[in-house]
PDB file of C-alpha atoms in Angstrom:
ATOM      1  CA  MET A   1       0.522  -9.240  17.188  1.00  0.00           C
ATOM      2  CA  CYS A   2      -2.029  -6.870  18.811  1.00  0.00           C
ATOM      3  CA  VAL A   3      -2.822  -7.823  22.414  1.00  0.00           C
ATOM      4  CA  GLY A   4      -6.231  -6.397  22.165  1.00  0.00           C
ATOM      5  CA  CYS A   5      -7.757  -8.189  19.154  1.00  0.00           C
ATOM      6  CA  ARG A   6      -4.917 -10.810  18.725  1.00  0.00           C
ATOM      7  CA  ARG A   7      -4.444 -10.133  14.988  1.00  0.00           C
ATOM      8  CA  ARG A   8      -1.119 -10.279  13.420  1.00  0.00           C
ATOM      9  CA  GLU A   9       0.057  -7.144  11.674  1.00  0.00           C
ATOM     10  CA  PRO A  10       3.389  -5.626  10.448  1.00  0.00           C
ATOM     11  CA  TRP A  11       4.995  -3.860  13.386  1.00  0.00           C
ATOM     12  CA  SER A  12       4.685  -0.508  11.437  1.00  0.00           C
ATOM     13  CA  ARG A  13       0.823  -0.742  11.831  1.00  0.00           C
ATOM     14  CA  LEU A  14       0.998  -1.345  15.605  1.00  0.00           C
ATOM     15  CA  LEU A  15       1.694   1.023  18.590  1.00  0.00           C
ATOM     16  CA  ARG A  16       4.179  -0.087  21.177  1.00  0.00           C
ATOM     17  CA  LEU A  17       3.255   0.290  24.855  1.00  0.00           C
ATOM     18  CA  VAL A  18       5.805   0.234  27.767  1.00  0.00           C
ATOM     19  CA  LEU A  19       5.699   0.825  31.537  1.00  0.00           C
ATOM     20  CA  ALA A  20       6.627   4.407  32.411  1.00  0.00           C
ATOM     21  CA  THR A  21       9.846   4.681  34.396  1.00  0.00           C
ATOM     22  CA  GLY A  22      10.048   6.559  37.671  1.00  0.00           C
ATOM     23  CA  GLY A  23       7.557   7.421  40.230  1.00  0.00           C
ATOM     24  CA  GLY A  24       5.700   4.803  42.239  1.00  0.00           C
ATOM     25  CA  THR A  25       2.721   4.291  39.788  1.00  0.00           C
ATOM     26  CA  ARG A  26       2.428   1.553  37.112  1.00  0.00           C
ATOM     27  CA  GLN A  27       1.551   3.707  34.185  1.00  0.00           C
ATOM     28  CA  VAL A  28       1.513   2.367  30.780  1.00  0.00           C
ATOM     29  CA  GLN A  29       2.774   4.898  28.163  1.00  0.00           C
ATOM     30  CA  PRO A  30       2.749   4.925  24.271  1.00  0.00           C
ATOM     31  CA  ASP A  31       6.044   4.552  22.545  1.00  0.00           C
ATOM     32  CA  ALA A  32       5.246   5.797  19.041  1.00  0.00           C
ATOM     33  CA  LYS A  33       8.915   6.018  18.037  1.00  0.00           C
ATOM     34  CA  ARG A  34       9.669   2.510  19.380  1.00  0.00           C
ATOM     35  CA  ARG A  35      12.696   3.775  21.319  1.00  0.00           C
ATOM     36  CA  LEU A  36      11.988   3.510  25.063  1.00  0.00           C
ATOM     37  CA  PRO A  37      13.748   0.808  26.983  1.00  0.00           C
ATOM     38  CA  GLY A  38      11.971  -2.193  28.401  1.00  0.00           C
ATOM     39  CA  ARG A  39       9.574  -4.817  27.531  1.00  0.00           C
ATOM     40  CA  GLY A  40       6.809  -3.710  25.173  1.00  0.00           C
ATOM     41  CA  ALA A  41       3.261  -4.762  24.364  1.00  0.00           C
ATOM     42  CA  TRP A  42       1.732  -3.944  20.896  1.00  0.00           C
ATOM     43  CA  ILE A  43      -1.687  -2.824  20.058  1.00  0.00           C
ATOM     44  CA  HIS A  44      -3.477  -1.362  17.095  1.00  0.00           C
ATOM     45  CA  PRO A  45      -3.754   2.431  17.566  1.00  0.00           C
ATOM     46  CA  ALA A  46      -7.442   2.242  18.184  1.00  0.00           C
ATOM     47  CA  LEU A  47      -9.565   2.590  21.320  1.00  0.00           C
ATOM     48  CA  ALA A  48     -11.414  -0.643  20.602  1.00  0.00           C
ATOM     49  CA  CYS A  49      -8.131  -2.608  20.822  1.00  0.00           C
ATOM     50  CA  LEU A  50      -7.058  -0.771  23.975  1.00  0.00           C
ATOM     51  CA  GLU A  51     -10.363  -1.463  25.626  1.00  0.00           C
ATOM     52  CA  SER A  52     -10.212  -5.109  24.590  1.00  0.00           C
ATOM     53  CA  ALA A  53      -6.795  -5.516  25.950  1.00  0.00           C
ATOM     54  CA  GLU A  54      -7.722  -3.828  29.205  1.00  0.00           C
ATOM     55  CA  ARG A  55     -10.796  -6.093  29.616  1.00  0.00           C
ATOM     56  CA  ARG A  56      -8.710  -9.186  29.023  1.00  0.00           C
ATOM     57  CA  ARG A  57      -5.881  -7.888  31.204  1.00  0.00           C
ATOM     58  CA  ALA A  58      -3.593  -8.788  28.267  1.00  0.00           C
ATOM     59  CA  ILE A  59      -1.282  -5.639  28.575  1.00  0.00           C
ATOM     60  CA  GLY A  60      -0.202  -6.794  32.046  1.00  0.00           C
ATOM     61  CA  ARG A  61       0.564 -10.215  30.763  1.00  0.00           C
ATOM     62  CA  ALA A  62       2.452  -9.002  27.746  1.00  0.00           C
ATOM     63  CA  LEU A  63       4.522  -6.629  29.989  1.00  0.00           C
ATOM     64  CA  ARG A  64       4.988  -9.466  32.605  1.00  0.00           C
ATOM     65  CA  THR A  65       3.598  -7.628  35.554  1.00  0.00           C
ATOM     66  CA  THR A  66       0.736  -8.445  37.960  1.00  0.00           C
ATOM     67  CA  ALA A  67       0.181  -4.875  39.128  1.00  0.00           C
ATOM     68  CA  VAL A  68      -2.847  -2.786  38.236  1.00  0.00           C
ATOM     69  CA  LEU A  69      -1.935  -0.691  35.312  1.00  0.00           C
ATOM     70  CA  ASP A  70      -2.998   2.869  34.471  1.00  0.00           C
ATOM     71  CA  THR A  71      -3.577   3.399  30.785  1.00  0.00           C
ATOM     72  CA  THR A  72      -4.788   6.974  30.776  1.00  0.00           C
ATOM     73  CA  LEU A  73      -1.543   8.088  28.901  1.00  0.00           C
ATOM     74  CA  VAL A  74      -2.360   5.602  26.132  1.00  0.00           C
ATOM     75  CA  ARG A  75      -6.138   6.693  25.981  1.00  0.00           C
ATOM     76  CA  ALA A  76      -5.095  10.370  25.785  1.00  0.00           C
ATOM     77  CA  PHE A  77      -2.526   9.680  23.117  1.00  0.00           C
ATOM     78  CA  LEU A  78      -5.002   7.774  20.942  1.00  0.00           C
ATOM     79  CA  SER A  79      -7.671  10.438  21.274  1.00  0.00           C
ATOM     80  CA  ALA A  80      -5.208  13.282  20.596  1.00  0.00           C
ATOM     81  CA  THR A  81      -3.498  11.743  17.548  1.00  0.00           C
ATOM     82  CA  GLY A  82      -6.605  10.659  15.774  1.00  0.00           C
ATOM     83  CA  TYR A  83      -5.092   7.519  14.224  1.00  0.00           C
ATOM     84  CA  PRO A  84      -7.125   5.766  11.551  1.00  0.00           C
ATOM     85  CA  PRO A  85      -9.323   2.982  12.789  1.00  0.00           C
ATOM     86  CA  VAL A  86      -8.235  -0.698  12.515  1.00  0.00           C
ATOM     87  CA  PRO A  87      -8.843  -2.285   9.042  1.00  0.00           C
ATOM     88  CA  PRO A  88     -11.738  -4.662   8.960  1.00  0.00           C
ATOM     89  CA  ALA A  89     -11.093  -8.254   9.913  1.00  0.00           C
ATOM     90  CA  GLY A  90     -11.493  -9.531   6.397  1.00  0.00           C
ATOM     91  CA  ASP A  91      -8.730  -7.106   5.142  1.00  0.00           C
ATOM     92  CA  ALA A  92      -5.621  -8.936   6.249  1.00  0.00           C
ATOM     93  CA  GLY A  93      -3.443  -7.233   3.600  1.00  0.00           C
ATOM     94  CA  ASP A  94       0.070  -8.456   3.536  1.00  0.00           C
ATOM     95  CA  ASN A  95      -0.493 -11.280   5.970  1.00  0.00           C
ATOM     96  CA  GLU A  96      -2.759 -13.289   3.582  1.00  0.00           C
ATOM     97  CA  ASP A  97      -0.184 -13.051   0.837  1.00  0.00           C
ATOM     98  CA  ARG A  98       2.518 -14.433   3.031  1.00  0.00           C
ATOM     99  CA  LYS A  99       0.378 -17.387   4.182  1.00  0.00           C
ATOM    100  CA  ARG A 100      -0.138 -18.543   0.513  1.00  0.00           C
ATOM    101  CA  VAL A 101       3.509 -18.639  -0.364  1.00  0.00           C
TER     102      VAL A 101
END
């Protein structure tokens, strides 16, 4: 589930976020390959979902930390990669088919 918009999607359509290891800062970094160790939070690869998650402080809750988090690495990643926007709310795709079965 995306911690920004709270919509359920297959994990292949979401971006995993983890706390960066090392240093004294609490930086959130994208884990596009889903291989980094530690607890993860999932968002749609869209700036709108990142901003919503930041506003609601949902990333910190998902990562189980109360520290102030720095999401500049995630913002830079989303800007640089040019992921497609999130599908409209009415287009639930696979999830709607599963609910009916």
